mmCIF file of C-alpha atoms in Angstrom:
data_model
loop_
_atom_site.group_PDB
_atom_site.id
_atom_site.type_symbol
_atom_site.label_atom_id
_atom_site.label_comp_id
_atom_site.label_asym_id
_atom_site.label_seq_id
_atom_site.Cartn_x
_atom_site.Cartn_y
_atom_site.Cartn_z
ATOM 1 C CA MET Z 1 33.204 108.925 118.717
ATOM 2 C CA THR Z 2 34.858 105.770 117.055
ATOM 3 C CA ASP Z 3 38.476 105.744 116.321
ATOM 4 C CA ASP Z 4 37.150 105.495 112.201
ATOM 5 C CA PRO Z 5 34.601 108.092 111.870
ATOM 6 C CA SER Z 6 31.027 107.721 110.098
ATOM 7 C CA ASP Z 7 30.258 110.031 107.195
ATOM 8 C CA GLU Z 8 27.456 111.495 109.398
ATOM 9 C CA GLU Z 9 30.170 111.751 112.817
ATOM 10 C CA ILE Z 10 32.005 113.680 109.690
ATOM 11 C CA LEU Z 11 29.660 116.062 108.614
ATOM 12 C CA LYS Z 12 28.156 116.992 112.096
ATOM 13 C CA SER Z 13 31.869 118.079 112.976
ATOM 14 C CA ILE Z 14 32.157 120.582 109.867
ATOM 15 C CA GLY Z 15 28.676 121.722 110.840
ATOM 16 C CA GLU Z 16 29.637 122.754 114.243
ATOM 17 C CA HIS Z 17 32.741 124.191 112.751
ATOM 18 C CA LEU Z 18 31.203 126.195 110.437
ATOM 19 C CA GLY Z 19 29.125 127.556 113.883
ATOM 20 C CA ARG Z 20 25.759 125.593 112.527
ATOM 21 C CA SER Z 21 23.982 123.276 114.395
ATOM 22 C CA GLY Z 22 24.171 119.653 113.757
ATOM 23 C CA LYS Z 23 21.415 118.658 112.657
ATOM 24 C CA ALA Z 24 23.036 120.622 109.555
ATOM 25 C CA ALA Z 25 24.400 117.252 108.700
ATOM 26 C CA PRO Z 26 21.773 115.574 106.441
ATOM 27 C CA HIS Z 27 21.868 118.782 104.207
ATOM 28 C CA LEU Z 28 25.504 118.648 103.988
ATOM 29 C CA ALA Z 29 25.468 115.302 102.773
ATOM 30 C CA GLY Z 30 23.900 116.083 99.626
ATOM 31 C CA THR Z 31 26.692 118.837 99.261
ATOM 32 C CA ALA Z 32 29.836 116.964 100.791
ATOM 33 C CA ARG Z 33 32.405 114.523 99.140
ATOM 34 C CA ILE Z 34 34.416 113.190 101.634
ATOM 35 C CA THR Z 35 37.859 111.097 100.860
ATOM 36 C CA ARG Z 36 38.953 108.850 103.265
ATOM 37 C CA ILE Z 37 43.070 109.353 103.823
ATOM 38 C CA PRO Z 38 44.016 106.718 106.470
ATOM 39 C CA VAL Z 39 47.721 107.905 107.686
ATOM 40 C CA LEU Z 40 50.042 105.287 108.769
ATOM 41 C CA ASP Z 41 53.554 105.776 110.738
ATOM 42 C CA CYS Z 42 55.818 102.601 110.514
ATOM 43 C CA GLY Z 43 59.018 101.234 111.299
ATOM 44 C CA ILE Z 44 60.467 98.063 111.240
ATOM 45 C CA THR Z 45 63.391 96.501 112.905
ATOM 46 C CA ARG Z 46 64.444 93.290 112.296
ATOM 47 C CA CYS Z 47 67.634 90.949 113.955
ATOM 48 C CA VAL Z 48 68.834 88.529 111.945
ATOM 49 C CA GLU Z 49 71.047 86.424 112.962
ATOM 50 C CA SER Z 50 74.473 84.092 111.542
ATOM 51 C CA ARG Z 51 76.790 81.698 112.089
ATOM 52 C CA THR Z 52 80.483 81.390 111.153
ATOM 53 C CA GLU Z 53 83.456 79.519 111.871
ATOM 54 C CA GLY Z 54 87.177 79.800 111.908
ATOM 55 C CA PRO Z 55 90.656 79.190 113.136
ATOM 56 C CA GLU Z 56 92.115 81.725 116.077
ATOM 57 C CA ARG Z 57 95.370 81.898 118.057
ATOM 58 C CA ARG Z 58 96.164 84.270 121.095
ATOM 59 C CA PRO Z 59 99.407 84.679 122.304
ATOM 60 C CA GLY Z 60 100.896 83.008 125.462
ATOM 61 C CA THR Z 61 98.532 80.358 127.807
ATOM 62 C CA PHE Z 62 94.681 82.196 126.942
ATOM 63 C CA ASP Z 63 92.357 80.779 129.372
ATOM 64 C CA LEU Z 64 89.231 79.576 127.230
ATOM 65 C CA SER Z 65 87.397 78.401 130.194
ATOM 66 C CA GLY Z 66 84.463 80.716 130.241
ATOM 67 C CA ARG Z 67 83.523 80.222 126.634
ATOM 68 C CA PRO Z 68 80.717 77.914 125.722
ATOM 69 C CA THR Z 69 81.460 75.094 123.996
ATOM 70 C CA TYR Z 70 79.767 73.492 120.855
ATOM 71 C CA GLU Z 71 80.831 70.009 118.690
ATOM 72 C CA SER Z 72 78.036 71.291 115.256
ATOM 73 C CA LEU Z 73 77.765 75.316 115.343
ATOM 74 C CA THR Z 74 74.670 74.818 113.058
ATOM 75 C CA GLU Z 75 73.038 72.820 115.982
ATOM 76 C CA TYR Z 76 74.071 75.009 118.535
ATOM 77 C CA GLY Z 77 70.923 75.738 120.555
ATOM 78 C CA LEU Z 78 70.478 79.889 121.521
ATOM 79 C CA ASP Z 79 67.551 81.512 122.555
ATOM 80 C CA PRO Z 80 65.582 83.978 120.435
ATOM 81 C CA PRO Z 81 66.446 87.300 122.101
ATOM 82 C CA ALA Z 82 63.233 89.481 123.477
ATOM 83 C CA GLU Z 83 63.530 92.032 121.491
ATOM 84 C CA PRO Z 84 66.069 93.432 118.417
ATOM 85 C CA ARG Z 85 69.556 93.478 119.450
ATOM 86 C CA ASP Z 86 73.260 93.578 118.518
ATOM 87 C CA ARG Z 87 75.189 90.677 120.127
ATOM 88 C CA THR Z 88 78.013 88.674 119.161
ATOM 89 C CA LEU Z 89 78.743 85.428 121.109
ATOM 90 C CA ARG Z 90 82.316 83.872 120.716
ATOM 91 C CA LEU Z 91 81.815 80.012 121.649
ATOM 92 C CA VAL Z 92 84.241 77.249 121.437
ATOM 93 C CA LYS Z 93 84.871 74.024 119.067
ATOM 94 C CA LEU Z 94 85.238 71.077 121.546
ATOM 95 C CA GLY Z 95 88.541 69.091 121.282
ATOM 96 C CA SER Z 96 90.200 72.079 119.250
ATOM 97 C CA VAL Z 97 91.794 73.842 121.580
ATOM 98 C CA ARG Z 98 95.789 73.269 121.683
ATOM 99 C CA GLU Z 99 99.240 74.803 122.690
ATOM 100 C CA GLU Z 100 102.268 75.174 120.566
ATOM 101 C CA SER Z 101 105.480 76.579 121.045
ATOM 102 C CA CYS Z 102 106.136 79.299 119.053
ATOM 103 C CA GLY Z 103 109.349 79.193 116.338
ATOM 104 C CA CYS Z 104 111.144 82.050 117.722
ATOM 105 C CA GLY Z 105 111.749 79.556 120.861
ATOM 106 C CA ASN Z 106 112.169 81.965 123.824
ATOM 107 C CA GLY Z 107 109.751 84.993 123.023
ATOM 108 C CA ALA Z 108 112.642 87.065 121.588
ATOM 109 C CA HIS Z 109 114.716 87.060 118.438
ATOM 110 C CA GLN Z 110 117.516 88.629 116.858
ATOM 111 C CA CYS Z 111 116.747 92.715 116.195
ATOM 112 C CA PRO Z 112 116.920 92.617 112.395
ATOM 113 C CA ARG Z 113 117.597 96.651 111.956
ATOM 114 C CA CYS Z 114 120.903 96.167 114.015
ATOM 115 C CA SER Z 115 121.848 92.393 112.928
ATOM 116 C CA GLY Z 116 122.047 91.666 116.750
ATOM 117 C CA ARG Z 117 124.818 94.076 117.659
ATOM 118 C CA GLY Z 118 122.645 96.776 119.569
ATOM 119 C CA HIS Z 119 124.120 99.655 117.512
ATOM 120 C CA LEU Z 120 124.831 101.134 114.123
ATOM 121 C CA PRO Z 121 126.804 102.440 112.608
ATOM 122 C CA CYS Z 122 127.436 106.598 112.776
ATOM 123 C CA GLU Z 123 129.621 108.900 110.905
ATOM 124 C CA PRO Z 124 131.777 110.009 113.570
ATOM 125 C CA ALA Z 125 132.430 113.440 111.850
ATOM 126 C CA THR Z 126 131.526 115.980 108.973
ATOM 127 C CA VAL Z 127 132.753 118.629 106.782
ATOM 128 C CA CYS Z 128 132.892 122.084 108.855
ATOM 129 C CA ALA Z 129 129.804 123.989 107.601
ATOM 130 C CA GLU Z 130 131.815 127.103 108.253
ATOM 131 C CA CYS Z 131 134.893 126.604 106.037
ATOM 132 C CA SER Z 132 133.433 123.433 104.261
ATOM 133 C CA GLY Z 133 137.434 121.634 105.240
ATOM 134 C CA ILE Z 134 138.748 123.759 102.085
ATOM 135 C CA THR Z 135 140.854 126.971 104.607
ATOM 136 C CA PRO Z 136 140.218 125.259 108.865
ATOM 137 C CA CYS Z 137 143.695 126.878 108.743
ATOM 138 C CA THR Z 138 145.895 129.308 106.682
ATOM 139 C CA GLN Z 139 148.783 127.608 107.790
ATOM 140 C CA TYR Z 140 148.082 123.836 107.198
ATOM 141 C CA LEU Z 141 151.356 122.616 106.005
ATOM 142 C CA LYS Z 142 152.767 123.125 109.285
ATOM 143 C CA HIS Z 143 150.385 119.969 110.328
ATOM 144 C CA GLY Z 144 152.819 117.700 108.925
ATOM 145 C CA ASP Z 145 150.745 116.867 106.163
ATOM 146 C CA SER Z 146 147.290 118.101 104.478
ATOM 147 C CA ARG Z 147 144.887 115.463 106.394
ATOM 148 C CA GLY Z 148 145.141 117.966 109.217
ATOM 149 C CA PRO Z 149 145.027 117.381 113.219
ATOM 150 C CA ARG Z 150 144.894 113.484 114.308
ATOM 151 C CA GLY Z 151 142.690 111.871 116.920
ATOM 152 C CA ARG Z 152 138.701 112.936 117.567
ATOM 153 C CA PRO Z 153 137.508 116.004 115.764
ATOM 154 C CA PRO Z 154 136.146 118.839 118.323
ATOM 155 C CA LYS Z 155 131.941 119.577 119.050
ATOM 156 C CA ALA Z 156 131.556 122.649 116.273
ATOM 157 C CA ASN Z 157 132.207 125.766 118.085
ATOM 158 C CA ARG Z 158 130.010 128.413 118.226
ATOM 159 C CA LYS Z 159 129.092 130.764 114.949
ATOM 160 C CA PRO Z 160 131.831 132.952 113.944
ATOM 161 C CA ALA Z 161 130.480 136.968 114.228
ATOM 162 C CA ARG Z 162 132.292 137.125 111.271
ATOM 163 C CA ALA Z 163 133.151 134.910 108.713
ATOM 164 C CA GLU Z 164 136.722 136.025 108.416
ATOM 165 C CA GLU Z 165 136.956 135.268 112.323
ATOM 166 C CA ARG Z 166 140.476 133.321 112.492
ATOM 167 C CA VAL Z 167 141.604 131.691 116.683
ATOM 168 C CA THR Z 168 144.696 129.681 116.754
ATOM 169 C CA CYS Z 169 144.697 126.049 115.186
ATOM 170 C CA GLU Z 170 144.516 122.883 116.992
ATOM 171 C CA GLY Z 171 146.731 121.079 114.879
ATOM 172 C CA CYS Z 172 150.285 123.453 114.207
ATOM 173 C CA GLY Z 173 149.162 126.028 117.383
ATOM 174 C CA THR Z 174 149.075 129.133 114.593
ATOM 175 C CA PRO Z 175 147.594 132.209 116.428
ATOM 176 C CA GLY Z 176 144.497 133.538 114.149
ATOM 177 C CA SER Z 177 144.754 130.678 111.834
ATOM 178 C CA ALA Z 178 142.079 128.867 111.832
ATOM 179 C CA CYS Z 179 138.364 128.556 111.562
ATOM 180 C CA ALA Z 180 136.955 129.214 114.769
ATOM 181 C CA ARG Z 181 134.274 126.566 113.628
ATOM 182 C CA CYS Z 182 136.369 123.928 113.907
ATOM 183 C CA ARG Z 183 140.011 125.556 114.913
ATOM 184 C CA GLY Z 184 142.213 123.988 112.116
ATOM 185 C CA TRP Z 185 140.427 120.510 112.226
ATOM 186 C CA GLY Z 186 138.049 120.509 108.729
ATOM 187 C CA ARG Z 187 135.467 118.782 110.441
ATOM 188 C CA THR Z 188 133.216 118.586 113.347
ATOM 189 C CA ALA Z 189 131.965 115.902 115.321
ATOM 190 C CA CYS Z 190 128.870 114.798 114.559
ATOM 191 C CA ASP Z 191 125.724 115.302 117.164
ATOM 192 C CA THR Z 192 123.984 111.883 116.595
ATOM 193 C CA CYS Z 193 126.946 109.965 117.987
ATOM 194 C CA GLY Z 194 129.839 111.914 119.440
ATOM 195 C CA ALA Z 195 132.563 110.883 117.365
ATOM 196 C CA ALA Z 196 131.807 107.828 118.001
ATOM 197 C CA GLY Z 197 131.194 106.179 114.953
ATOM 198 C CA ARG Z 198 128.004 104.567 116.446
ATOM 199 C CA VAL Z 199 124.353 105.013 117.840
ATOM 200 C CA LYS Z 200 122.313 102.663 119.999
ATOM 201 C CA CYS Z 201 119.930 100.999 117.946
ATOM 202 C CA PRO Z 202 116.556 102.340 118.172
ATOM 203 C CA LYS Z 203 114.324 99.083 117.080
ATOM 204 C CA CYS Z 204 115.802 97.252 120.128
ATOM 205 C CA GLY Z 205 117.125 100.012 122.730
ATOM 206 C CA GLY Z 206 120.705 98.284 122.356
ATOM 207 C CA SER Z 207 119.975 94.902 123.248
ATOM 208 C CA GLY Z 208 120.263 93.112 119.977
ATOM 209 C CA THR Z 209 117.181 91.865 120.617
ATOM 210 C CA GLU Z 210 113.123 92.268 119.904
ATOM 211 C CA GLN Z 211 109.726 90.918 121.374
ATOM 212 C CA CYS Z 212 108.303 88.561 119.238
ATOM 213 C CA GLU Z 213 105.449 90.071 118.004
ATOM 214 C CA ARG Z 214 103.561 86.476 116.940
ATOM 215 C CA CYS Z 215 103.555 85.267 120.520
ATOM 216 C CA ALA Z 216 103.756 88.689 122.682
ATOM 217 C CA GLY Z 217 107.450 87.637 124.183
ATOM 218 C CA LYS Z 218 105.984 84.612 126.277
ATOM 219 C CA GLY Z 219 107.356 81.750 124.369
ATOM 220 C CA CYS Z 220 104.465 80.320 122.934
ATOM 221 C CA LEU Z 221 100.490 79.963 121.379
ATOM 222 C CA THR Z 222 97.041 78.900 122.167
ATOM 223 C CA PHE Z 223 95.366 77.386 118.911
ATOM 224 C CA TRP Z 224 91.462 77.013 118.724
ATOM 225 C CA THR Z 225 88.487 76.431 116.727
ATOM 226 C CA GLU Z 226 85.879 79.565 117.334
ATOM 227 C CA GLY Z 227 82.140 79.472 116.816
ATOM 228 C CA ARG Z 228 80.493 83.237 116.335
ATOM 229 C CA VAL Z 229 77.000 83.778 116.284
ATOM 230 C CA VAL Z 230 76.137 87.099 115.806
ATOM 231 C CA TRP Z 231 73.099 88.849 115.554
ATOM 232 C CA ALA Z 232 72.433 92.164 113.884
ATOM 233 C CA ALA Z 233 69.487 94.675 114.624
ATOM 234 C CA THR Z 234 68.602 96.492 111.452
ATOM 235 C CA PRO Z 235 66.016 99.345 111.696
ATOM 236 C CA GLU Z 236 64.340 99.709 108.215
ATOM 237 C CA SER Z 237 61.073 102.682 107.056
ATOM 238 C CA VAL Z 238 58.039 101.488 105.730
ATOM 239 C CA PRO Z 239 56.977 104.018 102.547
ATOM 240 C CA ALA Z 240 53.380 105.367 103.032
ATOM 241 C CA PRO Z 241 51.207 108.039 101.728
ATOM 242 C CA GLU Z 242 52.134 110.917 103.956
ATOM 243 C CA PRO Z 243 49.399 113.452 104.689
ATOM 244 C CA PRO Z 244 49.431 116.964 103.029
ATOM 245 C CA TRP Z 245 52.335 118.861 104.576
ATOM 246 C CA PHE Z 246 49.990 121.541 105.633
ATOM 247 C CA VAL Z 247 48.248 119.590 107.736
ATOM 248 C CA ARG Z 248 50.869 117.824 109.350
ATOM 249 C CA SER Z 249 51.874 119.645 112.398
ATOM 250 C CA GLU Z 250 47.966 119.404 113.196
ATOM 251 C CA LEU Z 251 47.989 116.139 113.070
ATOM 252 C CA GLU Z 252 51.261 115.246 115.289
ATOM 253 C CA ALA Z 253 50.186 117.854 117.755
ATOM 254 C CA ALA Z 254 46.401 117.164 118.358
ATOM 255 C CA GLY Z 255 45.582 113.731 116.611
ATOM 256 C CA ALA Z 256 44.525 110.861 118.786
ATOM 257 C CA TRP Z 257 46.931 108.057 116.489
ATOM 258 C CA LYS Z 258 46.256 104.781 117.088
ATOM 259 C CA THR Z 259 49.272 102.960 118.320
ATOM 260 C CA ALA Z 260 50.691 99.325 118.713
ATOM 261 C CA VAL Z 261 54.268 97.292 118.957
ATOM 262 C CA LEU Z 262 54.087 94.356 117.292
ATOM 263 C CA SER Z 263 56.757 91.235 117.857
ATOM 264 C CA ILE Z 264 57.706 88.878 115.204
ATOM 265 C CA ASP Z 265 54.751 86.766 115.731
ATOM 266 C CA ASP Z 266 51.967 88.724 116.377
ATOM 267 C CA PRO Z 267 48.884 89.333 113.324
ATOM 268 C CA LEU Z 268 48.760 92.824 112.426
ATOM 269 C CA PRO Z 269 45.169 94.440 114.162
ATOM 270 C CA ASP Z 270 42.082 93.419 112.769
ATOM 271 C CA ASP Z 271 40.979 97.263 112.101
ATOM 272 C CA LEU Z 272 43.961 97.856 109.797
ATOM 273 C CA ALA Z 273 42.942 100.281 106.800
ATOM 274 C CA ALA Z 274 43.416 97.543 103.564
ATOM 275 C CA SER Z 275 45.311 99.954 102.010
ATOM 276 C CA HIS Z 276 48.079 99.770 104.915
ATOM 277 C CA ARG Z 277 47.647 96.169 104.859
ATOM 278 C CA ALA Z 278 48.289 95.718 100.893
ATOM 279 C CA VAL Z 279 51.544 97.700 101.989
ATOM 280 C CA LEU Z 280 52.730 95.797 105.512
ATOM 281 C CA GLU Z 281 52.075 92.446 104.460
ATOM 282 C CA PRO Z 282 54.783 91.088 102.075
ATOM 283 C CA ARG Z 283 57.157 93.205 104.463
ATOM 284 C CA LEU Z 284 56.347 91.566 107.136
ATOM 285 C CA VAL Z 285 56.809 87.920 105.579
ATOM 286 C CA ARG Z 286 59.539 86.499 107.728
ATOM 287 C CA ARG Z 287 63.043 86.490 106.557
ATOM 288 C CA LYS Z 288 65.937 84.126 106.606
ATOM 289 C CA ASP Z 289 67.437 83.652 109.486
ATOM 290 C CA GLU Z 290 65.483 86.479 111.190
ATOM 291 C CA VAL Z 291 65.293 85.411 115.350
ATOM 292 C CA ALA Z 292 63.468 88.759 116.441
ATOM 293 C CA ARG Z 293 61.423 91.460 115.556
ATOM 294 C CA ARG Z 294 59.794 94.732 116.712
ATOM 295 C CA VAL Z 295 57.304 96.458 114.593
ATOM 296 C CA ARG Z 296 56.267 100.148 115.608
ATOM 297 C CA LEU Z 297 52.557 100.885 113.766
ATOM 298 C CA ARG Z 298 51.218 104.903 114.429
ATOM 299 C CA ARG Z 299 47.645 105.032 112.396
ATOM 300 C CA LEU Z 300 45.323 107.993 112.066
ATOM 301 C CA ALA Z 301 41.744 108.314 110.357
ATOM 302 C CA LEU Z 302 41.832 111.209 107.914
ATOM 303 C CA ALA Z 303 39.352 112.460 105.712
ATOM 304 C CA ARG Z 304 39.261 115.184 102.841
ATOM 305 C CA VAL Z 305 35.424 116.833 102.838
ATOM 306 C CA GLU Z 306 34.753 118.924 100.219
ATOM 307 C CA LEU Z 307 31.197 120.779 99.989
ATOM 308 C CA ALA Z 308 29.663 122.008 97.067
ATOM 309 C CA GLY Z 309 28.514 125.215 97.991
ATOM 310 C CA ASP Z 310 32.160 126.387 99.640
ATOM 311 C CA ARG Z 311 34.524 125.784 97.018
ATOM 312 C CA ASP Z 312 36.706 128.181 98.252
ATOM 313 C CA ARG Z 313 37.920 125.740 101.307
ATOM 314 C CA VAL Z 314 38.582 121.965 101.866
ATOM 315 C CA PHE Z 315 37.840 120.535 105.361
ATOM 316 C CA TYR Z 316 40.460 117.747 107.203
ATOM 317 C CA VAL Z 317 38.586 116.283 109.625
ATOM 318 C CA PHE Z 318 40.798 113.575 112.383
ATOM 319 C CA PRO Z 319 40.182 112.537 115.206
ATOM 320 C CA ALA Z 320 41.770 114.619 118.266
ATOM 321 C CA ARG Z 321 43.229 113.770 121.677
ATOM 322 C CA THR Z 322 40.066 115.849 123.145
ATOM 323 C CA GLY Z 323 38.089 113.124 122.287
ATOM 324 C CA ARG Z 324 36.257 114.620 119.900
ATOM 325 C CA LEU Z 325 36.717 115.000 115.862
ATOM 326 C CA GLU Z 326 39.238 117.835 115.145
ATOM 327 C CA VAL Z 327 38.220 119.820 111.696
ATOM 328 C CA ALA Z 328 40.878 122.230 109.841
ATOM 329 C CA GLY Z 329 39.668 124.519 107.294
ATOM 330 C CA ARG Z 330 42.453 125.003 104.114
ATOM 331 C CA PRO Z 331 41.881 127.053 100.771
ATOM 332 C CA SER Z 332 40.944 124.682 97.979
ATOM 333 C CA ARG Z 333 43.268 124.151 95.060
ATOM 334 C CA ARG Z 334 40.803 126.705 92.991
ATOM 335 C CA ARG Z 335 41.215 129.288 95.738
ATOM 336 C CA VAL Z 336 44.930 129.169 95.812
ATOM 337 C CA SER Z 337 44.648 129.771 91.612
ATOM 338 C CA ARG Z 338 42.941 132.820 92.219
ATOM 339 C CA VAL Z 339 45.002 134.370 94.477
ATOM 340 C CA ALA Z 340 48.100 133.339 92.631
ATOM 341 C CA VAL Z 341 46.649 134.854 88.959
ATOM 342 C CA ALA Z 342 45.722 138.246 91.074
ATOM 343 C CA ALA Z 343 49.293 138.405 92.439
ATOM 344 C CA ALA Z 344 50.542 137.970 89.318
ATOM 345 C CA GLY Z 345 48.469 140.696 88.113
ATOM 346 C CA CYS Z 346 49.330 142.732 90.713
ATOM 347 C CA LEU Z 347 53.286 142.005 90.321
ATOM 348 C CA THR Z 348 52.335 142.819 86.303
ATOM 349 C CA ALA Z 349 51.232 146.167 86.995
ATOM 350 C CA VAL Z 350 53.270 147.353 89.694
ATOM 351 C CA VAL Z 351 56.688 146.361 87.213
ATOM 352 C CA LEU Z 352 54.567 148.556 84.211
ATOM 353 C CA LEU Z 353 54.073 151.266 86.099
ATOM 354 C CA VAL Z 354 57.701 151.316 87.492
ATOM 355 C CA LEU Z 355 59.002 150.765 83.315
ATOM 356 C CA LEU Z 356 56.753 154.450 82.246
ATOM 357 C CA ILE Z 357 57.574 156.652 85.126
ATOM 358 C CA ARG Z 358 61.331 155.007 84.329
#
């Protein structure tokens, strides 16, 4: 058996499939219509190269000794990859490396949040949430004036069990006259600053300075011109007519697929079907900056056979892994249409019967 069987081989396999002698092939030849449907499964992966150049910088003294150098990026020699792959090669242009002091001077600058003070202002006390500062003490006139006690307000006391609960006033000393929460002050100390009136700056942590972001606290910068050579592998599928869906699983499971893997300079197989060659050749023209390619080809000879004496069936024949020709019989369109019409008639009769019964 060949990879692309002859008409005689195809008809012989159908005769054997039908239980006839192989000698029936000449008889079938006069009644058979054979249509070749070569199957193609192909994927292409291209690797395209791009080259770019631009300024780069890093904080401090940056070690570039391990990077390749170049004079002209377009003339930099680089062997193409054996297989398509993703890669970025970073180069350093000769004579472009220099180190400069950062404008910050020593790697730090004044904190912009606190202007170098290390702290931020905070309201030392807030109005008592219980008495609203209106009736902190029923005897507030005894304090000497309406401003209440002097000094630093206390932390808020526990929330009174009853709103009308009163305690001894810390300003005038009158028992049972003061708000239980502020004890006659009318204010309570800020929970954040403890009535100190300022808090540590959260940005600089109280130091008044912060690390320079530009040089990362190094005090200097390294500048150079960087060339980049980028390889990008991109897969693409090749659209091709697919075999009928009702035989695809058999083709995959039992078919003797011919496979080939081609690189960028490899020609297409000589025995490739003309229809497949017409699909592939325009797609395999070398593209600009293409440096590598992998083409994966799978192909299988498939034939569709119709017999004049058997109009209810269609036969699909293909080379199998067993070394023989595999035959898959399927209902013809004529038979499927007849079955569909019969099924529709039965359904109509059932519906009518149901309607009559109701």
